[in-house]
Short mmCIF file of C-alpha atoms and ligand atoms in Angstrom, two decimals:
data_model
loop_
_atom_site.label_atom_id
_atom_site.label_comp_id
_atom_site.label_asym_id
_atom_site.label_seq_id
_atom_site.Cartn_x
_atom_site.Cartn_y
_atom_site.Cartn_z
CA UNK H 1 -43.26 -47.13 10.90
CA UNK H 2 -39.83 -48.89 12.43
CA UNK H 3 -40.47 -50.07 15.72
CA UNK H 4 -37.61 -50.62 17.92
CA UNK H 5 -37.46 -53.19 20.69
CA UNK H 6 -37.34 -51.20 23.59
CA UNK H 7 -35.97 -52.30 27.17
CA UNK H 8 -38.33 -54.41 29.07
CA UNK H 9 -36.08 -54.82 31.76
CA UNK H 10 -38.27 -54.48 34.74
CA UNK H 11 -35.19 -54.35 36.81
CA UNK H 12 -34.33 -51.40 35.00
CA UNK H 13 -37.60 -49.68 35.10
CA UNK H 14 -37.57 -50.25 38.88
CA UNK H 15 -34.30 -48.78 39.52
CA UNK H 16 -35.06 -45.79 37.17
CA UNK H 17 -38.50 -45.37 39.37
CA UNK H 18 -36.52 -45.42 42.55
CA UNK H 19 -34.35 -42.80 41.74
CA UNK H 20 -36.82 -40.68 40.16
CA UNK H 21 -38.73 -41.53 43.76
CA UNK H 22 -35.73 -40.60 45.65
CA UNK H 23 -34.86 -37.55 43.40
CA UNK H 24 -31.16 -39.07 42.90
CA UNK H 25 -31.86 -39.23 39.04
CA UNK H 26 -30.10 -36.70 37.35
CA UNK H 27 -32.16 -34.86 34.69
CA UNK H 28 -31.14 -33.50 31.59
CA UNK H 29 -33.11 -30.74 29.63
CA UNK H 30 -32.14 -30.18 26.30
CA UNK H 31 -32.99 -26.35 24.78
CA UNK H 32 -33.28 -23.86 27.59
CA UNK H 33 -35.83 -21.51 25.81
CA UNK H 34 -39.59 -20.61 26.78
CA UNK H 35 -40.25 -24.28 27.46
CA UNK H 36 -36.66 -25.85 28.68
CA UNK H 37 -35.76 -23.05 31.12
CA UNK H 38 -38.96 -22.86 33.10
CA UNK H 39 -39.20 -26.71 33.22
CA UNK H 40 -35.28 -26.90 34.47
CA UNK H 41 -35.56 -24.70 37.04
CA UNK H 42 -38.74 -25.93 38.17
CA UNK H 43 -36.97 -29.66 38.37
CA UNK H 44 -34.35 -28.18 40.40
CA UNK H 45 -36.56 -26.32 42.51
CA UNK H 46 -38.30 -29.70 43.29
CA UNK H 47 -35.20 -31.45 44.05
CA UNK H 48 -33.84 -32.79 41.28
CA UNK H 49 -30.01 -32.50 39.84
CA UNK H 50 -30.73 -30.64 36.64
CA UNK H 51 -28.34 -30.25 33.53
CA UNK H 52 -29.24 -28.04 31.23
CA UNK H 53 -27.96 -28.03 27.71
CA UNK H 54 -27.78 -25.33 25.07
CA UNK H 55 -25.81 -25.47 21.39
CA UNK H 56 -25.16 -21.67 21.47
CA UNK H 57 -21.86 -20.73 23.73
CA UNK H 58 -23.18 -17.25 24.12
CA UNK H 59 -26.50 -17.96 25.25
CA UNK H 60 -24.83 -20.46 27.52
CA UNK H 61 -22.82 -17.79 29.02
CA UNK H 62 -26.07 -15.34 29.24
CA UNK H 63 -27.65 -17.91 31.08
CA UNK H 64 -24.67 -18.60 33.51
CA UNK H 65 -25.37 -14.76 34.45
CA UNK H 66 -29.13 -15.33 34.95
CA UNK H 67 -29.89 -13.38 31.71
CA UNK H 68 -32.66 -14.75 29.57
CA UNK H 69 -35.07 -13.75 26.87
CA UNK H 70 -37.67 -16.01 28.35
CA UNK H 71 -40.04 -13.25 30.17
CA UNK H 72 -41.55 -15.49 32.52
CA UNK H 73 -38.07 -16.51 34.24
CA UNK H 74 -36.97 -14.15 37.24
CA UNK H 75 -33.24 -13.46 37.17
CA UNK H 76 -33.24 -14.29 40.79
CA UNK H 77 -35.00 -17.85 40.36
CA UNK H 78 -32.40 -18.66 37.84
CA UNK H 79 -29.24 -17.15 39.98
CA UNK H 80 -30.66 -19.22 43.09
CA UNK H 81 -30.86 -22.57 41.27
CA UNK H 82 -27.24 -21.98 39.64
CA UNK H 83 -25.91 -21.21 43.08
CA UNK H 84 -27.51 -23.89 44.83
CA UNK H 85 -25.62 -26.43 42.14
CA UNK H 86 -29.01 -27.95 41.62
CA UNK H 87 -29.15 -26.43 37.97
CA UNK H 88 -25.65 -26.50 36.12
CA UNK H 89 -25.46 -25.32 32.36
CA UNK H 90 -23.45 -27.38 29.60
CA UNK H 91 -22.80 -26.78 25.93
CA UNK H 92 -24.90 -29.67 24.03
CA UNK H 93 -22.20 -31.32 22.05
CA UNK H 94 -21.31 -34.96 21.60
CA UNK H 95 -20.34 -36.90 24.69
CA UNK H 96 -22.20 -34.75 26.95
CA UNK H 97 -25.20 -36.65 27.57
CA UNK H 98 -23.87 -39.66 29.36
CA UNK H 99 -24.41 -39.06 33.17
CA UNK H 100 -28.33 -38.53 33.02
CA UNK H 101 -31.21 -40.78 33.95
CA UNK H 102 -34.07 -38.74 32.49
CA UNK H 103 -33.33 -36.51 29.31
CA UNK H 104 -36.34 -33.91 28.24
CA UNK H 105 -36.11 -32.62 24.63
CA UNK H 106 -37.46 -28.97 24.30
CA UNK H 107 -35.86 -27.78 21.10
CA UNK H 108 -37.81 -25.82 18.44
CA UNK H 109 -39.81 -27.48 15.54
CA UNK H 110 -40.51 -24.46 13.64
CA UNK H 111 -41.54 -24.49 9.73
CA UNK H 112 -39.54 -23.55 6.85
CA UNK H 113 -40.02 -20.61 4.59
CA UNK H 114 -41.86 -23.09 2.15
CA UNK H 115 -44.09 -24.03 5.39
CA UNK H 116 -42.56 -27.68 5.63
CA UNK H 117 -41.69 -29.16 9.03
CA UNK H 118 -38.12 -28.13 9.97
CA UNK H 119 -37.05 -31.11 12.63
CA UNK H 120 -33.47 -30.43 12.21
CA UNK H 121 -33.03 -29.31 15.97
CA UNK H 122 -34.58 -32.87 16.75
CA UNK H 123 -32.59 -34.79 14.49
CA UNK H 124 -29.29 -33.44 15.54
CA UNK H 125 -30.27 -34.34 19.22
CA UNK H 126 -31.31 -37.65 17.99
CA UNK H 127 -27.79 -37.82 16.03
CA UNK H 128 -26.37 -37.15 19.49
CA UNK H 129 -28.60 -39.74 21.44
CA UNK H 130 -27.59 -42.53 19.14
CA UNK H 131 -24.22 -42.71 20.38
CA UNK H 132 -25.26 -42.57 23.88
CA UNK H 133 -26.13 -45.73 26.02
CA UNK H 134 -29.84 -45.03 26.43
CA UNK H 135 -30.88 -48.64 27.87
CA UNK H 136 -31.09 -47.45 31.38
CA UNK H 137 -32.56 -43.65 30.68
CA UNK H 138 -35.86 -42.42 30.50
CA UNK H 139 -35.83 -40.14 27.09
CA UNK H 140 -38.93 -37.54 26.86
CA UNK H 141 -39.78 -35.40 23.66
CA UNK H 142 -41.56 -32.20 24.47
CA UNK H 143 -40.92 -30.67 21.46
CA UNK H 144 -44.32 -30.62 19.01
CA UNK H 145 -44.06 -33.08 16.17
CA UNK H 146 -46.43 -34.77 14.06
CA UNK H 147 -47.87 -38.33 15.17
CA UNK H 148 -45.31 -40.96 14.67
CA UNK H 149 -42.25 -38.51 14.60
CA UNK H 150 -40.87 -39.17 18.25
CA UNK H 151 -40.82 -42.87 17.64
CA UNK H 152 -39.15 -42.72 14.24
CA UNK H 153 -36.60 -39.80 15.21
CA UNK H 154 -35.55 -41.49 18.48
CA UNK H 155 -35.65 -44.94 17.35
CA UNK H 156 -32.19 -45.49 18.19
CA UNK H 157 -33.19 -45.22 21.99
CA UNK H 158 -32.70 -48.59 23.64
CA UNK H 159 -34.29 -47.46 27.14
CA UNK H 160 -37.75 -45.66 28.11
CA UNK H 161 -39.25 -43.11 25.26
CA UNK H 162 -41.95 -41.01 25.96
CA UNK H 163 -43.90 -37.99 24.54
CA UNK H 164 -45.25 -35.16 26.45
CA UNK H 165 -45.92 -31.98 24.18
CA UNK H 166 -45.01 -28.73 26.00
CA UNK H 167 -48.28 -26.49 26.51
CA UNK H 168 -46.53 -23.47 27.63
CA UNK H 169 -48.31 -20.29 27.03
CA UNK H 170 -45.31 -17.46 26.63
CA UNK H 171 -45.62 -14.42 28.94
CA UNK H 172 -48.56 -16.17 30.42
CA UNK H 173 -47.21 -16.19 34.41
CA UNK H 174 -50.71 -17.53 35.89
CA UNK H 175 -50.76 -20.65 33.63
CA UNK H 176 -47.31 -21.91 34.29
CA UNK H 177 -45.06 -24.99 33.65
CA UNK H 178 -46.33 -26.48 36.99
CA UNK H 179 -49.74 -25.71 36.59
CA UNK H 180 -50.84 -26.52 32.96
CA UNK H 181 -52.24 -30.17 32.64
CA UNK H 182 -49.73 -32.34 30.74
CA UNK H 183 -50.51 -35.20 28.32
CA UNK H 184 -48.10 -38.24 28.65
CA UNK H 185 -47.61 -41.16 26.25
CA UNK H 186 -45.12 -43.82 26.19
CA UNK H 187 -43.65 -46.50 23.70
CA UNK H 188 -44.68 -48.93 26.30
CA UNK H 189 -46.42 -49.00 29.52
CA UNK H 190 -43.29 -48.95 31.67
CA UNK H 191 -42.22 -45.74 29.85
CA UNK H 192 -45.54 -44.20 30.18
CA UNK H 193 -45.29 -45.35 33.62
CA UNK H 194 -41.73 -43.53 34.42
CA UNK H 195 -42.49 -40.53 32.68
CA UNK H 196 -45.64 -39.85 34.32
CA UNK H 197 -44.29 -40.45 37.73
CA UNK H 198 -41.59 -37.78 36.98
CA UNK H 199 -43.96 -35.28 35.97
CA UNK H 200 -46.25 -35.90 38.92
CA UNK H 201 -43.20 -35.20 41.13
CA UNK H 202 -42.45 -31.75 39.66
CA UNK H 203 -46.12 -30.75 38.61
CA UNK H 204 -48.92 -29.43 40.58
CA UNK H 205 -50.98 -30.04 37.57
CA UNK H 206 -52.92 -32.94 36.48
CA UNK H 207 -50.78 -35.59 34.51
CA UNK H 208 -52.94 -37.29 31.86
CA UNK H 209 -51.62 -40.85 30.68
CA UNK H 210 -52.69 -41.68 27.17
CA UNK H 211 -51.98 -45.04 25.54
CA UNK H 212 -49.12 -44.00 23.13
CA UNK H 213 -46.69 -41.70 21.97
CA UNK H 214 -48.59 -41.03 18.71
CA UNK H 215 -51.91 -40.04 20.76
CA UNK H 216 -49.82 -37.66 22.72
CA UNK H 217 -48.49 -36.05 19.73
CA UNK H 218 -51.94 -35.97 17.94
CA UNK H 219 -53.62 -34.28 20.87
CA UNK H 220 -51.00 -31.42 20.56
CA UNK H 221 -51.57 -31.14 17.18
CA UNK H 222 -55.52 -31.14 17.40
CA UNK H 223 -55.26 -28.55 20.31
CA UNK H 224 -53.47 -25.98 18.52
CA UNK H 225 -55.30 -26.77 14.88
CA UNK H 226 -58.53 -26.55 16.84
CA UNK H 227 -57.24 -22.79 17.82
CA UNK H 228 -56.23 -21.74 14.34
CA UNK H 229 -59.20 -23.15 13.06
CA UNK H 230 -61.64 -21.01 15.31
CA UNK H 231 -59.50 -18.30 15.10
CA UNK H 232 -59.99 -18.62 11.23
CA UNK H 233 -63.69 -18.76 11.65
CA UNK H 234 -64.10 -15.70 13.55
CA UNK H 235 -62.07 -13.92 11.19
CA UNK H 236 -63.89 -15.11 8.29
CA UNK H 237 -67.22 -13.84 10.14
CA UNK H 238 -65.64 -10.61 10.90
CA UNK H 239 -64.84 -9.63 7.28
CA UNK H 240 -68.48 -10.52 6.57
CA UNK H 241 -70.09 -8.53 9.46
CA UNK H 242 -68.00 -5.40 8.28
CA UNK H 243 -70.04 -5.53 5.08
CA UNK H 244 -73.34 -5.75 7.03
CA UNK H 245 -72.19 -3.16 9.26
CA UNK H 246 -72.52 -5.22 12.32
CA UNK H 247 -69.98 -5.28 15.28
CA UNK H 248 -68.51 -8.64 15.51
CA UNK H 249 -67.57 -8.32 19.04
CA UNK H 250 -71.19 -7.98 20.01
CA UNK H 251 -71.97 -10.87 17.67
CA UNK H 252 -69.26 -12.93 19.54
CA UNK H 253 -70.47 -11.85 23.07
CA UNK H 254 -74.02 -12.76 22.33
CA UNK H 255 -72.79 -16.31 20.85
CA UNK H 256 -70.95 -16.86 24.17
CA UNK H 257 -74.31 -17.10 26.03
CA UNK H 258 -74.24 -20.54 24.43
CA UNK H 259 -72.70 -23.03 26.28
CA UNK H 260 -70.90 -25.04 23.53
CA UNK H 261 -69.56 -21.76 21.91
CA UNK H 262 -65.80 -21.09 22.90
CA UNK H 263 -64.97 -17.21 21.97
CA UNK H 264 -62.08 -16.42 19.79
CA UNK H 265 -61.27 -12.85 18.75
CA UNK H 266 -60.68 -11.73 14.95
CA UNK H 267 -57.62 -9.66 14.15
CA UNK H 268 -54.63 -8.74 12.02
CA UNK H 269 -53.51 -11.91 12.16
CA UNK H 270 -52.10 -15.08 14.11
CA UNK H 271 -48.30 -15.13 14.99
CA UNK H 272 -46.41 -17.02 17.59
CA UNK H 273 -44.38 -20.43 17.18
CA UNK H 274 -47.52 -22.71 17.92
CA UNK H 275 -50.55 -21.74 16.49
CA UNK H 276 -49.82 -20.60 12.67
CA UNK H 277 -46.90 -23.20 12.97
CA UNK H 278 -47.90 -26.87 14.30
CA UNK H 279 -51.07 -26.85 11.90
CA UNK H 280 -48.44 -27.22 9.03
CA UNK H 281 -47.15 -30.15 10.77
CA UNK H 282 -50.59 -32.27 10.49
CA UNK H 283 -51.09 -30.86 6.83
CA UNK H 284 -47.71 -32.47 5.85
CA UNK H 285 -48.66 -35.61 7.66
CA UNK H 286 -52.31 -35.58 6.08
CA UNK H 287 -50.78 -35.38 2.49
CA UNK H 288 -48.01 -38.20 3.41
CA UNK H 289 -51.30 -40.05 4.35
CA UNK H 290 -53.37 -38.96 1.35
CA UNK H 291 -56.13 -37.55 3.76
CA UNK H 292 -56.23 -33.94 2.55
CA UNK H 293 -56.90 -31.63 5.83
CA UNK H 294 -59.03 -29.10 3.92
CA UNK H 295 -60.56 -27.33 7.01
CA UNK H 296 -56.90 -26.87 8.37
CA UNK H 297 -55.35 -25.75 4.92
CA UNK H 298 -58.23 -23.15 4.58
CA UNK H 299 -57.93 -21.98 7.92
CA UNK H 300 -54.26 -21.16 7.79
CA UNK H 301 -54.86 -19.32 4.67
CA UNK H 302 -57.37 -17.47 6.04
CA UNK H 303 -55.50 -16.28 9.06
CA UNK H 304 -52.77 -15.47 6.60
CA UNK H 305 -54.91 -13.18 4.79
CA UNK H 306 -55.83 -11.21 7.41
CA UNK H 307 -52.87 -8.47 7.15
CA UNK H 308 -53.80 -8.01 3.67
CA UNK H 309 -57.35 -7.28 5.09
CA UNK H 310 -56.18 -4.55 7.30
CA UNK H 311 -53.86 -2.87 4.57
CA UNK H 312 -57.09 -2.50 2.48
CA UNK H 313 -58.55 -0.47 5.35
CA UNK H 314 -55.45 1.57 5.55
CA UNK H 315 -55.47 1.97 1.60
CA UNK H 316 -59.19 3.17 1.98
CA UNK H 317 -58.33 5.87 4.35
CA UNK H 318 -54.74 7.17 3.31
CA UNK H 319 -54.09 10.27 1.40
CA UNK H 320 -50.64 11.06 0.46
CA UNK H 321 -48.77 13.09 3.18
CA UNK H 322 -50.61 11.53 6.08
CA UNK H 323 -48.42 10.59 9.10
CA UNK H 324 -48.86 6.50 9.60
CA UNK H 325 -47.81 4.70 12.76
CA UNK H 326 -48.03 0.99 13.26
CA UNK H 327 -48.30 0.47 17.28
CA UNK H 328 -46.96 -2.93 18.07
CA UNK H 329 -44.92 -5.46 16.06
CA UNK H 330 -44.99 -8.69 18.39
CA UNK H 331 -47.02 -11.41 17.83
CA UNK H 332 -49.50 -10.90 20.99
CA UNK H 333 -50.00 -8.42 23.92
CA UNK H 334 -47.24 -7.83 26.28
CA UNK H 335 -44.55 -10.41 24.90
CA UNK H 336 -41.35 -9.47 23.21
CA UNK H 337 -41.66 -12.41 20.61
CA UNK H 338 -42.10 -11.34 17.02
CA UNK H 339 -42.00 -15.01 15.51
CA UNK H 340 -44.33 -15.28 12.77
CA UNK H 341 -45.91 -12.00 13.89
CA UNK H 342 -48.76 -10.78 11.33
CA UNK H 343 -47.42 -7.32 12.46
CA UNK H 344 -44.36 -7.74 10.48
CA UNK H 345 -45.94 -9.08 7.63
CA UNK H 346 -48.17 -6.04 7.90
CA UNK H 347 -45.43 -3.82 7.84
CA UNK H 348 -43.92 -5.67 4.94
CA UNK H 349 -46.97 -5.14 2.72
CA UNK H 350 -47.39 -1.25 3.83
CA UNK H 351 -43.75 -0.75 2.48
CA UNK H 352 -44.84 -2.55 -0.81
CA UNK H 353 -47.37 0.32 -1.21
CA UNK H 354 -44.63 3.13 -0.79
CA UNK H 355 -46.53 4.51 2.11
CA UNK H 356 -44.36 5.85 4.59
CA UNK H 357 -44.92 4.92 8.25
CA UNK H 358 -42.92 4.47 11.66
CA UNK H 359 -43.58 1.80 14.02
CA UNK H 360 -43.39 1.95 18.00
CA UNK H 361 -43.64 -1.32 20.39
CA UNK H 362 -42.94 -0.72 24.02
CA UNK H 363 -41.89 -4.33 24.32
CA UNK H 364 -38.95 -4.20 21.89
CA UNK H 365 -35.95 -1.99 21.85
CA UNK H 366 -35.07 0.69 19.32
CA UNK H 367 -32.28 -1.63 17.85
CA UNK H 368 -34.63 -4.56 17.71
CA UNK H 369 -37.06 -2.13 15.71
CA UNK H 370 -34.47 -1.12 13.18
CA UNK H 371 -33.28 -4.48 12.79
CA UNK H 372 -36.57 -4.86 10.87
CA UNK H 373 -35.35 -2.18 8.59
CA UNK H 374 -38.35 -0.21 9.65
CA UNK H 375 -38.43 3.57 10.87
CA UNK H 376 -38.64 3.97 14.62
CA UNK H 377 -41.91 6.30 15.56
CA UNK H 378 -42.32 8.32 18.61
CA UNK H 379 -45.39 9.02 20.85
CA UNK H 380 -46.80 12.09 19.07
CA UNK H 381 -49.95 12.55 17.08
CA UNK H 382 -50.70 11.07 13.78
CA UNK H 383 -53.13 10.76 10.98
CA UNK H 384 -53.71 7.09 10.88
CA UNK H 385 -52.61 4.80 13.67
CA UNK H 386 -52.70 1.07 12.86
CA UNK H 387 -52.80 -1.32 16.01
CA UNK H 388 -51.19 -4.19 15.30
CA UNK H 389 -50.52 -5.32 18.93
CA UNK H 390 -52.73 -4.75 21.84
CA UNK H 391 -50.06 -4.23 24.52
CA UNK H 392 -51.39 -3.27 27.83
CA UNK H 393 -49.82 0.35 27.64
CA UNK H 394 -51.90 0.90 24.31
CA UNK H 395 -54.70 2.88 26.44
CA UNK H 396 -51.70 5.26 27.78
CA UNK H 397 -49.74 5.69 24.56
CA UNK H 398 -52.85 6.01 22.49
CA UNK H 399 -53.72 9.63 24.21
CA UNK H 400 -50.45 10.92 22.57
CA UNK H 401 -51.03 9.29 19.20
CA UNK H 402 -54.75 9.99 18.91
CA UNK H 403 -56.32 13.57 18.04
CA UNK H 404 -59.67 14.31 16.76
CA UNK H 405 -58.48 13.88 13.18
CA UNK H 406 -56.92 10.65 13.63
CA UNK H 407 -58.33 7.44 12.12
CA UNK H 408 -57.56 4.15 13.99
CA UNK H 409 -57.18 1.05 12.10
CA UNK H 410 -57.70 -1.17 15.02
CA UNK H 411 -56.13 -4.59 14.34
CA UNK H 412 -56.88 -6.13 17.60
CA UNK H 413 -60.28 -4.60 18.45
CA UNK H 414 -58.33 -2.98 21.41
CA UNK H 415 -60.72 -0.17 21.68
CA UNK H 416 -64.26 -0.25 22.69
CA UNK H 417 -65.21 3.19 22.19
CA UNK H 418 -64.91 5.59 19.15
CA UNK H 419 -61.71 7.74 19.30
CA UNK H 420 -60.30 10.00 17.05
CA UNK H 421 -62.02 10.52 14.02
CA UNK H 422 -63.09 6.73 13.71
CA UNK H 423 -61.98 3.27 14.65
CA UNK H 424 -62.00 0.87 11.82
CA UNK H 425 -61.59 -2.68 13.69
CA UNK H 426 -61.85 -6.05 12.37
CA UNK H 427 -65.38 -6.89 11.96
CA UNK H 428 -66.55 -3.56 13.38
CA UNK H 429 -66.42 0.09 13.06
CA UNK H 430 -66.87 2.61 15.76
CA UNK H 431 -67.65 6.06 13.95
N1 SAJ X 501 -55.07 -15.23 18.37
C1 SAJ X 501 -56.00 -14.60 17.66
N2 SAJ X 501 -57.57 -14.45 18.19
C2 SAJ X 501 -57.52 -15.32 19.53
C3 SAJ X 501 -56.43 -16.13 20.06
C4 SAJ X 501 -55.48 -15.62 19.49
O1 SAJ X 501 -56.04 -13.86 16.80
O2 SAJ X 501 -59.02 -15.40 19.78
C5 SAJ X 501 -53.70 -14.72 17.75
C6 SAJ X 501 -53.00 -13.91 18.81
O3 SAJ X 501 -53.07 -12.41 18.60
C7 SAJ X 501 -51.40 -14.40 18.59
C8 SAJ X 501 -51.89 -15.97 17.99
O4 SAJ X 501 -53.12 -15.82 17.57
O5 SAJ X 501 -50.99 -13.64 17.50
C9 SAJ X 501 -51.65 -16.92 18.97
O6 SAJ X 501 -52.06 -16.29 20.15
P1 SAJ X 501 -52.10 -17.50 21.26
O7 SAJ X 501 -52.70 -16.81 22.52
O8 SAJ X 501 -52.49 -19.05 20.94
O9 SAJ X 501 -50.77 -17.32 22.13
P2 SAJ X 501 -49.53 -18.60 21.82
O10 SAJ X 501 -48.88 -18.56 20.48
O11 SAJ X 501 -48.35 -18.11 22.80
O12 SAJ X 501 -50.38 -19.79 22.34
C10 SAJ X 501 -49.78 -20.62 23.30
C11 SAJ X 501 -50.08 -21.96 22.70
N3 SAJ X 501 -49.42 -22.95 23.51
C12 SAJ X 501 -48.65 -24.07 22.89
O13 SAJ X 501 -49.16 -24.33 21.79
C13 SAJ X 501 -47.97 -24.61 23.71
C14 SAJ X 501 -51.64 -22.27 22.63
O14 SAJ X 501 -51.49 -23.64 22.53
C15 SAJ X 501 -52.36 -21.70 23.73
O15 SAJ X 501 -53.46 -21.89 23.47
C16 SAJ X 501 -52.17 -20.24 24.09
O16 SAJ X 501 -50.64 -20.36 24.32
C17 SAJ X 501 -52.81 -19.98 25.63
O17 SAJ X 501 -53.43 -19.23 25.37
O18 SAJ X 501 -52.80 -20.55 26.56
#
């Protein structure tokens, strides 16, 4: 791994430290999505001059008017920091990153359709930074990457370099950017000190310093792969429970009485931009290091097989002419995000079986639903109701969808009691 000589100029560190301390340091946040925008607003609210950068001009003008799809950001909060001039917004382009003291990278790191890391957004930021004098700047990478990536992609940084992987839980209004503990690792002690000091100035949560960039990168990989693996474990047990006529939710409740058991829920699958994605980064690194990560690989495949498993439940109940509705398209409850959503995978599988169906998601506009080439449903009784996302509104909407003869295929074990003719869940059956 190429190590670049980093700024050991103590004066530079002292100067930057005092600018951070006195809040004269100008903070640049690159990427204003569910990670960058709350962070930019929070740093502004804490008194720092902040410049937020986006590539897309249309998104920039929407943000200027206080409009964002980040559902935890209130329009009034965004407009307030914009009007106070504490937060300004700019288009991300060459020459735009000059007058900044701290630059925080919050760009997406998805996977390609071949499940390989897609670092294109980070690479384009690294390219922009390579023409900037970063010798007196602190660069922090919050984007999720495999260990070793930050040091390599940002090798042209001549100042201070740290990694502090984001831990935002989209849609969660209680665990927020300010309250989630923050892991911080630097390429050297000064970088780690500066980054930790900055976060301590804006967060209420604990700031956990670790010894290197790689430890910070690996911690994020472990925490999200841990979640994917444990969801896969309970999915696997749920499929077995179905053959035994055992209610997996009762088993999980019983197992939860053990102090060392951390409960996860079986379901139609694992979506979002983190849990089904991040483990592919560590898998890729494992292959490069000739270390096969079999548990991780199997877990991902197990989770990805769940939409097919739910489809089998539909096929066993479906008769030609039945009215079928899929409730929920987003990847998890009460968010309007469909990235990697298993509900979309399920709908594609259903289409392949030539079973006519409609969909309804209270979080998505009609146009958004039609955009997936799906047929909009309405809240009227159906023969088969497939619950793909257990939005809070499901309980109310179900009253209009379910009649005595309705078969419920409950992909999120949302129903605690029998409703309709039968509830076929994931690892349970309520009849
Ligand atoms: N899911 C299950 N069973 C579970 C938990 C989740 O099937 O027991 C499914 C969900 O339905 C969803 C997917 O997995 O489709 C992901 O669920 P999630 O609750 O992990 O939601 P995310 O992707 O918003 O997770 C984020 C992550 N945050 C970051 O990566 C920065 C994750 O690390 C957090 O654990 C999670 O928030 C959280 O709960 O805080």
